[in-house]
Tab-separated table of C-alpha atoms in Angstrom:
chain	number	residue	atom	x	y	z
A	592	UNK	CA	205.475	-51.799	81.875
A	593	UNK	CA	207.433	-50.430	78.954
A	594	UNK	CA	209.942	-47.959	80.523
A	595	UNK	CA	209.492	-43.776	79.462
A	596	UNK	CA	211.737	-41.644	80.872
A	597	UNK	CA	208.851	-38.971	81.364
A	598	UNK	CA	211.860	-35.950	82.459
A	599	UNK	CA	215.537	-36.088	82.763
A	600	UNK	CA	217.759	-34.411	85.421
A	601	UNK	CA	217.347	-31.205	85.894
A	602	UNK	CA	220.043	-29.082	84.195
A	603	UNK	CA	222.822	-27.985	87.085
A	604	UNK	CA	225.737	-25.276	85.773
A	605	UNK	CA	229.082	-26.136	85.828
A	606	UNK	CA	230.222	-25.388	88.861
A	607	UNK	CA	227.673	-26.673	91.017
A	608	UNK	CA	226.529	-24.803	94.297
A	609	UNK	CA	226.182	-26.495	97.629
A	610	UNK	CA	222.040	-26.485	96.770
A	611	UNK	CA	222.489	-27.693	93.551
A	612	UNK	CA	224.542	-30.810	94.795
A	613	UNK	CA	221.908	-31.324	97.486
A	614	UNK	CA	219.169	-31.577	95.085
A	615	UNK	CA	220.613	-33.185	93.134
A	616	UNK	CA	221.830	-35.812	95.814
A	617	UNK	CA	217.748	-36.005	96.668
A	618	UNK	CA	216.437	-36.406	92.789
A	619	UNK	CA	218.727	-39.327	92.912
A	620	UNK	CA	217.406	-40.561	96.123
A	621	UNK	CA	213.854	-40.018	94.960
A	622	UNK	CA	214.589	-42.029	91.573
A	623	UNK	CA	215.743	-45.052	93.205
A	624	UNK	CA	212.632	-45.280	95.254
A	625	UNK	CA	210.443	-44.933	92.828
A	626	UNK	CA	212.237	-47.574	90.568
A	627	UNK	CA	211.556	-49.667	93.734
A	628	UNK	CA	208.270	-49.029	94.417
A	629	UNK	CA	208.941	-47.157	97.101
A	630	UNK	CA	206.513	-43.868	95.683
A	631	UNK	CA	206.207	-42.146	98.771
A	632	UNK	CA	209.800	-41.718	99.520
A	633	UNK	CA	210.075	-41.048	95.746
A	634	UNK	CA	207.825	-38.167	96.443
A	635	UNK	CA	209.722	-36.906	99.285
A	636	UNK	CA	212.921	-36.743	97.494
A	637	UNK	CA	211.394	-34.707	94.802
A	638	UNK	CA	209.599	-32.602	97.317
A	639	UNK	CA	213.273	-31.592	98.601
A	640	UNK	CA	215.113	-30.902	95.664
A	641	UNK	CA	211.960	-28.965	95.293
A	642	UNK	CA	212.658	-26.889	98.077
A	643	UNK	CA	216.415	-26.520	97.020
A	644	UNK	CA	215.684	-25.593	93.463
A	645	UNK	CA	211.922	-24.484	93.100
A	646	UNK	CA	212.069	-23.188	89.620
A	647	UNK	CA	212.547	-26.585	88.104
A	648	UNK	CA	209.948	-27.921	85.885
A	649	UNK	CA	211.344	-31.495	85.272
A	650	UNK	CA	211.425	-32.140	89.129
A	651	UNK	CA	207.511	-30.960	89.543
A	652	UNK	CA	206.792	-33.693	86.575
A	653	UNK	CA	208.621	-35.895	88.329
A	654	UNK	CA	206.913	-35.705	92.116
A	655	UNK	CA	203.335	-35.606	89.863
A	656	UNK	CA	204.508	-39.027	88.505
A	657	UNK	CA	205.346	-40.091	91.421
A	658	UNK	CA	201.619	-39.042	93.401
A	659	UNK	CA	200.330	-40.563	90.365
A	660	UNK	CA	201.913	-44.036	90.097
A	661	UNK	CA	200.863	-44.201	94.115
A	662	UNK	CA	197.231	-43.498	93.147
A	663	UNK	CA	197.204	-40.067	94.829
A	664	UNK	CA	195.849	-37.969	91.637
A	665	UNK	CA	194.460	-34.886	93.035
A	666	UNK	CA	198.069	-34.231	94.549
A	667	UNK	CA	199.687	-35.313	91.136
A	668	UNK	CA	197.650	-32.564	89.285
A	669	UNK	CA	198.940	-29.662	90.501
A	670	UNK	CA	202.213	-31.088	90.161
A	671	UNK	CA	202.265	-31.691	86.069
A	672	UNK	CA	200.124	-28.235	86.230
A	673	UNK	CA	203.148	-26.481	88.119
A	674	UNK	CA	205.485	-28.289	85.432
A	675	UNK	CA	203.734	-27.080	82.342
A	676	UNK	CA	203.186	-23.548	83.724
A	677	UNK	CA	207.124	-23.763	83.252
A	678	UNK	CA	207.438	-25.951	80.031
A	679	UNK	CA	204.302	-26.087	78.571
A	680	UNK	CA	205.855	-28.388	75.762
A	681	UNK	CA	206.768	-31.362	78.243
A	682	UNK	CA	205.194	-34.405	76.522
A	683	UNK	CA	205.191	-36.338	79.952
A	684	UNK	CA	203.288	-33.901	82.137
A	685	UNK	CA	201.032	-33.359	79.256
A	686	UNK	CA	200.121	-37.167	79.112
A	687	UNK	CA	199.824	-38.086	82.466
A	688	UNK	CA	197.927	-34.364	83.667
A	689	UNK	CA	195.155	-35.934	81.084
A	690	UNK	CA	195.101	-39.598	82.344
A	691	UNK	CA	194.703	-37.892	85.933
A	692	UNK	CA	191.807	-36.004	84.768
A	693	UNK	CA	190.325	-38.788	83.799
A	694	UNK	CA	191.300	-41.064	87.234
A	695	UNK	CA	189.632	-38.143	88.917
A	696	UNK	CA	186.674	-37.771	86.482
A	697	UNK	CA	187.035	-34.615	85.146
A	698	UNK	CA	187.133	-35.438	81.322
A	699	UNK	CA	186.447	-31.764	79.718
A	700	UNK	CA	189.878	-31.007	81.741
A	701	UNK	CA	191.758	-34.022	80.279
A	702	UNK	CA	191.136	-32.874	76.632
A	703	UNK	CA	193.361	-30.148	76.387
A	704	UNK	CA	196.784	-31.841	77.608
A	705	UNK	CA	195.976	-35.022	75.763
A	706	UNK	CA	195.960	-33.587	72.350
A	707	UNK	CA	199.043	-30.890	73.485
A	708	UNK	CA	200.792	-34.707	74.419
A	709	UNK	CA	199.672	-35.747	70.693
A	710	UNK	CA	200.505	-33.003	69.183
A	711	UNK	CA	204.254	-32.946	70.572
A	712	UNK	CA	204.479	-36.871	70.071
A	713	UNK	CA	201.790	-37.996	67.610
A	714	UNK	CA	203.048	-41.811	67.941
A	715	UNK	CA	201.841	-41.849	71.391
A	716	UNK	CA	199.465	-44.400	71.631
A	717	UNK	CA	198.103	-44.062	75.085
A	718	UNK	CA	196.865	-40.577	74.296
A	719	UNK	CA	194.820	-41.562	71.604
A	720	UNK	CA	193.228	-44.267	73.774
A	721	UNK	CA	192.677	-41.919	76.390
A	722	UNK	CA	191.673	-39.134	74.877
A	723	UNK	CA	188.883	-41.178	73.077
A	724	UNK	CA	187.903	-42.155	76.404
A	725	UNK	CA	187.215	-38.648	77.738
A	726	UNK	CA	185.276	-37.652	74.613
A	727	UNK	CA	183.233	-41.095	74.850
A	728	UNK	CA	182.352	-39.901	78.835
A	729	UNK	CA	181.175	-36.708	77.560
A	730	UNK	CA	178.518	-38.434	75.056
A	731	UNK	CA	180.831	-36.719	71.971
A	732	UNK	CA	180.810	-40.083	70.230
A	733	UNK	CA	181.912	-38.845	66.846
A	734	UNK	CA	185.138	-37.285	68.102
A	735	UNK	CA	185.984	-40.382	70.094
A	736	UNK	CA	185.570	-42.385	66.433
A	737	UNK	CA	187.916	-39.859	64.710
A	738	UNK	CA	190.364	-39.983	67.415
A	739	UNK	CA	190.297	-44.009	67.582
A	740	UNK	CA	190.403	-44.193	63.623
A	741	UNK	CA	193.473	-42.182	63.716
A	742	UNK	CA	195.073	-44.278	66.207
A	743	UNK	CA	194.162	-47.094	64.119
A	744	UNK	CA	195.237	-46.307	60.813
A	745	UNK	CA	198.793	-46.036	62.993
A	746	UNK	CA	198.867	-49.361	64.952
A	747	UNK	CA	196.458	-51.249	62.677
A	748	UNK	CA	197.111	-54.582	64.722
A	749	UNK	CA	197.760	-53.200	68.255
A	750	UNK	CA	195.239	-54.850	70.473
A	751	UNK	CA	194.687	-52.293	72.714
A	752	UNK	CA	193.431	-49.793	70.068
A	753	UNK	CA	191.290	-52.478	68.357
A	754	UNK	CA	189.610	-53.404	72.041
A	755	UNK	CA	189.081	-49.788	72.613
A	756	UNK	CA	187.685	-49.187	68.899
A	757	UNK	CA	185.529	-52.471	69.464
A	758	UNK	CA	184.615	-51.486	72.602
A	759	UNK	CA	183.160	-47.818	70.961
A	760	UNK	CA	181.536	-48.872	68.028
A	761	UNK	CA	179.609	-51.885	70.155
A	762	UNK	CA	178.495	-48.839	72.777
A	763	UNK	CA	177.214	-47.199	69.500
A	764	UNK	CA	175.435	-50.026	68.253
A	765	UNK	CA	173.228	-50.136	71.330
A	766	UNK	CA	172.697	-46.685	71.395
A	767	UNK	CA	171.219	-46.712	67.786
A	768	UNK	CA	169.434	-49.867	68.525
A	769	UNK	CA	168.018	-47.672	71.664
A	770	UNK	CA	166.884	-44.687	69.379
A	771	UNK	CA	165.292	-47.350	67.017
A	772	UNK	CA	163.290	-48.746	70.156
A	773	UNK	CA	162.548	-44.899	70.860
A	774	UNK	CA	161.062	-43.928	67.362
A	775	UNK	CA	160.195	-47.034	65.801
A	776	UNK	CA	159.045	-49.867	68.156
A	777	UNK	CA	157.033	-51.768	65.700
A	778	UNK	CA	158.989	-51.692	62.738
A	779	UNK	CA	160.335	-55.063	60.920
A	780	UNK	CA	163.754	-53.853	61.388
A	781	UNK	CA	163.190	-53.263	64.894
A	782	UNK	CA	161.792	-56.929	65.040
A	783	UNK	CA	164.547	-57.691	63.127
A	784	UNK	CA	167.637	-56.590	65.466
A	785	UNK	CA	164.818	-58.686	68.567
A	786	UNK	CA	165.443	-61.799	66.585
A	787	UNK	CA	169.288	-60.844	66.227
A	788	UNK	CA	170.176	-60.670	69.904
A	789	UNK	CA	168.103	-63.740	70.812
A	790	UNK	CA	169.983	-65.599	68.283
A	791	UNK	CA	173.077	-64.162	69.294
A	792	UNK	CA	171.962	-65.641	73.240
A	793	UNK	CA	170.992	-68.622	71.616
A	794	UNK	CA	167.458	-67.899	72.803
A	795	UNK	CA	165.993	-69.719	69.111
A	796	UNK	CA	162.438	-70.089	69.856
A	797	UNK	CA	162.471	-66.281	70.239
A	798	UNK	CA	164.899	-65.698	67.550
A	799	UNK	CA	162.134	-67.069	65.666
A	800	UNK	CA	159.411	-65.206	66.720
A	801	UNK	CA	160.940	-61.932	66.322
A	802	UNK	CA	162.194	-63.007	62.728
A	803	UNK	CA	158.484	-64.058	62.057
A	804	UNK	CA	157.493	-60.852	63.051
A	805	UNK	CA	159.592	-59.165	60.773
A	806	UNK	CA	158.360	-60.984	57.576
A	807	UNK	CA	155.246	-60.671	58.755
A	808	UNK	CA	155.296	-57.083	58.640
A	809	UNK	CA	157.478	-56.699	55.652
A	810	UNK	CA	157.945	-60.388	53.523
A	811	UNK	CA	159.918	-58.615	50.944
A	812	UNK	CA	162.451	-57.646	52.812
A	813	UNK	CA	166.032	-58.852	51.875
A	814	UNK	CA	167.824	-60.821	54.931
A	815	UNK	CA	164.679	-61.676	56.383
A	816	UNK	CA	164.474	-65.217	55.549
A	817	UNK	CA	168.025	-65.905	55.068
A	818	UNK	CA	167.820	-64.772	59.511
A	819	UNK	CA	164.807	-67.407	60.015
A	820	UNK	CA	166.624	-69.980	58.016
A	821	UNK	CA	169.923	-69.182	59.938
A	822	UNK	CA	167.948	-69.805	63.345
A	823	UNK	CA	166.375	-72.726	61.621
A	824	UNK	CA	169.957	-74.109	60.477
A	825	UNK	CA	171.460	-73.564	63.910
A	826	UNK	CA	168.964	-75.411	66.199
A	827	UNK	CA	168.463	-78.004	63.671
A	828	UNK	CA	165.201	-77.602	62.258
A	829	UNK	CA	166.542	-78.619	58.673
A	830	UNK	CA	163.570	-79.062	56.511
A	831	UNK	CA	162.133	-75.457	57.762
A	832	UNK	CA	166.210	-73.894	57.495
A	833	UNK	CA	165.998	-75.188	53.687
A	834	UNK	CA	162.361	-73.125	52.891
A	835	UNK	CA	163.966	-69.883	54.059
A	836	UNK	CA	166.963	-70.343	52.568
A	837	UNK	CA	164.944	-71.346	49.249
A	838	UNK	CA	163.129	-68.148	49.674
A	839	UNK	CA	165.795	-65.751	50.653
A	840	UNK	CA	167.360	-67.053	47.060
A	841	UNK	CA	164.525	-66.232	45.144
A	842	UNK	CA	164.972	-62.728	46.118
A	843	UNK	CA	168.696	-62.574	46.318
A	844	UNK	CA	169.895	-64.864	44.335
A	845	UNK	CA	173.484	-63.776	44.785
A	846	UNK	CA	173.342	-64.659	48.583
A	847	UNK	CA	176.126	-67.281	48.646
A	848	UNK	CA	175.781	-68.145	52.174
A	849	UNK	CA	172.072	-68.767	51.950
A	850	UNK	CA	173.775	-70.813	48.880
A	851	UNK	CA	176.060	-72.619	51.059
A	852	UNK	CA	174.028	-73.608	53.996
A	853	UNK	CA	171.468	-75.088	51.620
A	854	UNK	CA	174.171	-77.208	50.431
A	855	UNK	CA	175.631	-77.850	54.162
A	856	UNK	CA	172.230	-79.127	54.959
A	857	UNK	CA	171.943	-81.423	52.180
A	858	UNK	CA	175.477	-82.697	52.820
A	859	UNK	CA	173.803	-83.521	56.635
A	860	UNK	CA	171.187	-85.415	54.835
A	861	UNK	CA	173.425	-87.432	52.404
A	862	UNK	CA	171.539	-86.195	49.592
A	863	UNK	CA	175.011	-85.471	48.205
A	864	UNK	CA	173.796	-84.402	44.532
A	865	UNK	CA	171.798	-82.025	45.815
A	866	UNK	CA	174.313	-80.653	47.715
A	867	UNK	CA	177.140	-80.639	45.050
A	868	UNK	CA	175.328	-78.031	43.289
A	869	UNK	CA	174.700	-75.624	45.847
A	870	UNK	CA	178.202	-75.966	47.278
A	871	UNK	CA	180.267	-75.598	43.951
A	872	UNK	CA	178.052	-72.455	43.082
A	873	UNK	CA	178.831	-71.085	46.741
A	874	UNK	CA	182.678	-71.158	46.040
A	875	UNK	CA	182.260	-69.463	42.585
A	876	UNK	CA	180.096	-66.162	43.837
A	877	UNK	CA	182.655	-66.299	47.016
A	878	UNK	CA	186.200	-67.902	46.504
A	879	UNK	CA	187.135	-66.857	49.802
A	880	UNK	CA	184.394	-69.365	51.890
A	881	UNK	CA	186.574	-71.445	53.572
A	882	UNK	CA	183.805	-73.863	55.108
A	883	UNK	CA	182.526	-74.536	51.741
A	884	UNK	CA	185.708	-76.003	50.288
A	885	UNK	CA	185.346	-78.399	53.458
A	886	UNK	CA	182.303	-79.468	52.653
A	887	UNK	CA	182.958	-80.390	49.024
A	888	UNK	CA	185.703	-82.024	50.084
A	889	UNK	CA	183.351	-84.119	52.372
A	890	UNK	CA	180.491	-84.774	49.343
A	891	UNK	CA	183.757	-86.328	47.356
A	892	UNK	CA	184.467	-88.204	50.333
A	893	UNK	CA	181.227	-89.840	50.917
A	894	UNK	CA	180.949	-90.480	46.690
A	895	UNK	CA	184.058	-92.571	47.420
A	896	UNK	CA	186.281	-89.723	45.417
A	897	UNK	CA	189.271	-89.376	48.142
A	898	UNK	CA	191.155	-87.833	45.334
A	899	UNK	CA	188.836	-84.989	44.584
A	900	UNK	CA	187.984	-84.408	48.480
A	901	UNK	CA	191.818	-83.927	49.228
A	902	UNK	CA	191.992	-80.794	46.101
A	903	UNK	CA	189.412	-79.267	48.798
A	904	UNK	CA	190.868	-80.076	51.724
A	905	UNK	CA	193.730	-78.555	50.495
A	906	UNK	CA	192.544	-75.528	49.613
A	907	UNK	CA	190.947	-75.014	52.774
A	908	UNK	CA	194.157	-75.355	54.782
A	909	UNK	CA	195.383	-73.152	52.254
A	910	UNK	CA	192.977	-70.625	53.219
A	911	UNK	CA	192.653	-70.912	57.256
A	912	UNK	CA	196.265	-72.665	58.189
A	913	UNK	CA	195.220	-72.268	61.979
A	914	UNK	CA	191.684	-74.163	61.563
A	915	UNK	CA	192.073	-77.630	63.493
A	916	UNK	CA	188.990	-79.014	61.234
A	917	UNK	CA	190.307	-78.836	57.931
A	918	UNK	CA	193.522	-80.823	58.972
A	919	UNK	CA	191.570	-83.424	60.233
A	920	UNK	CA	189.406	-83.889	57.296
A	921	UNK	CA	192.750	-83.723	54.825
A	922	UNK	CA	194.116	-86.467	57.172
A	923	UNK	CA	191.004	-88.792	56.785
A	924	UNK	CA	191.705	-88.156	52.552
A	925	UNK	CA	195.454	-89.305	53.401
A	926	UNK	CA	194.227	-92.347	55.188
A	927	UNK	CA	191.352	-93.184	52.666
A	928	UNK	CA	194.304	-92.899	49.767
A	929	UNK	CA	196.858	-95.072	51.659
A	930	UNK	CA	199.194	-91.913	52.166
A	931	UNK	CA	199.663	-93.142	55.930
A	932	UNK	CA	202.540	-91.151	56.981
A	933	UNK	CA	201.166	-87.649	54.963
A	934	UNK	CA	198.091	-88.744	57.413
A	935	UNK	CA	200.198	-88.904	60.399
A	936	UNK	CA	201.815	-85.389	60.226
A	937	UNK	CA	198.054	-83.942	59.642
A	938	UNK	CA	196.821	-85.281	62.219
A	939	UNK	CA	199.645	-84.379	64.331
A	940	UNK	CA	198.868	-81.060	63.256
A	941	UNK	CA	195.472	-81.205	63.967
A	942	UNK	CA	196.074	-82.227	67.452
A	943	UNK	CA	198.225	-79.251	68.162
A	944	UNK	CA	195.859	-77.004	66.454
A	945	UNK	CA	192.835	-78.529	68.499
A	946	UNK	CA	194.597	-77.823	72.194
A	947	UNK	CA	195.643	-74.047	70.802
A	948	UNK	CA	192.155	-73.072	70.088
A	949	UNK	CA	190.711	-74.863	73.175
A	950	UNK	CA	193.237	-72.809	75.134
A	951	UNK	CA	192.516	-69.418	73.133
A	952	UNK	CA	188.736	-70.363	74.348
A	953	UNK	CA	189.057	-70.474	77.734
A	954	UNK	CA	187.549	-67.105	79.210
A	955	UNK	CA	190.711	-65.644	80.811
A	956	UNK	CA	190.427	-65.071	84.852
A	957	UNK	CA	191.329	-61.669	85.011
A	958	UNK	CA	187.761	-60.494	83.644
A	959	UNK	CA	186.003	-61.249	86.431
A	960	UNK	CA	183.475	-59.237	87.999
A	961	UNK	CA	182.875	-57.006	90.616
A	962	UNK	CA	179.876	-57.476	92.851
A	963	UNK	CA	178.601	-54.633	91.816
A	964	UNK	CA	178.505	-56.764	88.087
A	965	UNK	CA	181.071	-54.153	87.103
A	966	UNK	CA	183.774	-56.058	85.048
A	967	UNK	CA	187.081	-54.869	86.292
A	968	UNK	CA	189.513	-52.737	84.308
A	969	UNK	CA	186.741	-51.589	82.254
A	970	UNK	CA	186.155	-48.060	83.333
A	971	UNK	CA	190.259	-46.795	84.176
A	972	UNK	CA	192.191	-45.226	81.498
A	973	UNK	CA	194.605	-47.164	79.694
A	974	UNK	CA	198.122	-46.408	81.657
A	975	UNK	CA	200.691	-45.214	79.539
A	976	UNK	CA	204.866	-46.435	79.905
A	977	UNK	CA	206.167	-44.391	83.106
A	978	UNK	CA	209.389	-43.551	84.338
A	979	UNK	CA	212.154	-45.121	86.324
């Protein structure tokens, strides 16, 4: 872990006394246990300087971090408590007195000290995490958000704040998919989000049935059809895929994936000028669809126009550098051309992108679960830097 110092050495006069040089001969003692692990001796130490200089709030903040890094929380409470009672503006104690709320369940306790430790450090990351955590436990959803947005809009690509803002707003999902169960069973949207988690499982024949449902209930109802053709498009039923999509246009005609996949489809079924259409109209209401630049560049590539296909291929490495498919497709236009050493280096890169996202795929063994079904990790609060 990142190293904090959570308190410094206590402050000795001068002209030390006999105690002070005693405790601090101990402090030092109890630091170089703890740096080795050692978090028992490390409490010790601290427990005698303690007794040498009892009026010292850095040394209580330091035996609390010490109960707390050996997993002993109820004795690390009253520790940062005794700290604070005689610096209440300790960042440390104030951080770790919240996370040991929380290790001992008591989240309406851990509120208070986490925002005091963002309050006096409002770059501390861990306290946001946590502190969403504890409002999360106590079903005050909202405040979690805030306090998870606000951590965001600070570390905007820090993992740990997007997994923990993921992790919320998926928890919310299924609790307003529950209340939708609770007061509206047999609506079409209802049916709807059905069809969206079978498809999701790749359960299709119920995917289906639920998006049937829906229309059935409601057939002018935007998204319905694009869903069943989706389903339709995914487990290959092509011919039914193409009705829905055909009917999803007529009511949105500015759907540009409904758009695209008809033209994907056709591209499946060499019927290339159908597909040319569908696919050039795709990439003008949505300049930013990566897959559809691929597949133009494959239509020009079957109608023997390498030329043409490599301006798409192009474009669509342009637009996704770290996509192994478009590579490979912008090598084949090399070949096809003659261009075999442009080909080479594609494909080279294609290879290498290939084995990165086969790797990035793997599910990682540390998420395994309990036998309980529990994955582990998932209920502890995130641990924040700690001392040496």
């Amino acid at each position: 872990m990142t190293c904090l110092i959570l308190c410094c050495l206590p402050v000795f006069s001068a002209a030390q006394s006999t105690r002070e040089t005693e405790a601090l001969k101990a402090f030092k003692a109890a630091k170089q246990a703890q740096a080795k692990g050692d978090y028992a001796a490390a409490a010790s130490g601290y427990q005698t300087a303690l007794k040498l200089m009892p009026n010292t709030p850095e040394l209580y903040s330091n035996l609390g971090l010490a109960y707390y890094l050996d997993k002993k929380f109820e004795k690390a409470i009253p520790a940062f408590e005794q700290a604070l009672k005689g610096k209440p503006d300790l960042e440390g104690p104030n951080l770790f007195l919240g996370m040991a709320y929380i290790r001992t369940s008591q989240y309406e306790k851990s509120i208070n000290p986490l925002k005091k430790a963002i309050a006096l450090n409002p770059k501390l990351r861990q306290a946001y995490i946590n502190l969403s955590g504890s409002y999360d436990s106590l079903g005050k959803e909202e405040e979690a958000l805030q306090v998870l947005q606000r951590a965001e809009k600070l570390w905007p690509n820090d993992v740990e704040v997007l997994y923990s803002l993921g992790t919320l707003y998926y928890h919310l999902m299924f609790q307003t998919y529950g209340k939708m169960a609770d007061v509206a069973p047999n609506s079409y949207r209802y049916d709807q989000v059905l069809g969206k988690s079978f498809e999701e499982r790749e359960e299709y024949p119920e995917a289906i049935a639920e998006f049937q449902k829906a229309l059935m209930k409601n057939p002018e109802a935007s998204g319905l059809h694009y869903s069943l053709g989706n389903v339709y498009w995914l487990s290959g039923q092509l011919p039914k895929a193409i009705e829905q999509f055909k009917a999803e246009l007529e009511m949105s005609p500015e759907d540009y994936l409904a758009t695209w996949k008809l033209g994907n489809i056709y591209l499946q079924q060499h019927e290339f000028d159908k597909a040319l259409p569908y696919l050039q109209k795709a990439v003008e209401m949505n300049p930013e669809l990566g897959q559809a630049y691929v597949d133009l560049g494959k239509v020009y590539m079957q109608t023997h126009n390498p030329k043409q296909a490599l301006v798409y291929f192009k474009k669509a490495v342009q637009m996704a550098p770290e996509e192994p498919d478009p590579r490979y497709q912008l090598a084949m236009a090399y070949r096809t051309l003659g261009d075999m050493a442009e080909a080479e280096t594609q494909m080279g890169m294609f290879q290498k992108l290939k084995s990165a996202q086969t790797e990035r795929r793997m599910p990682p063994t540390a998420m395994k679960e309990t036998p309980g079904g529990e994955v582990r990790g998932s209920k502890s609060p995130a641990e924040a830097p700690v001392a040496h």
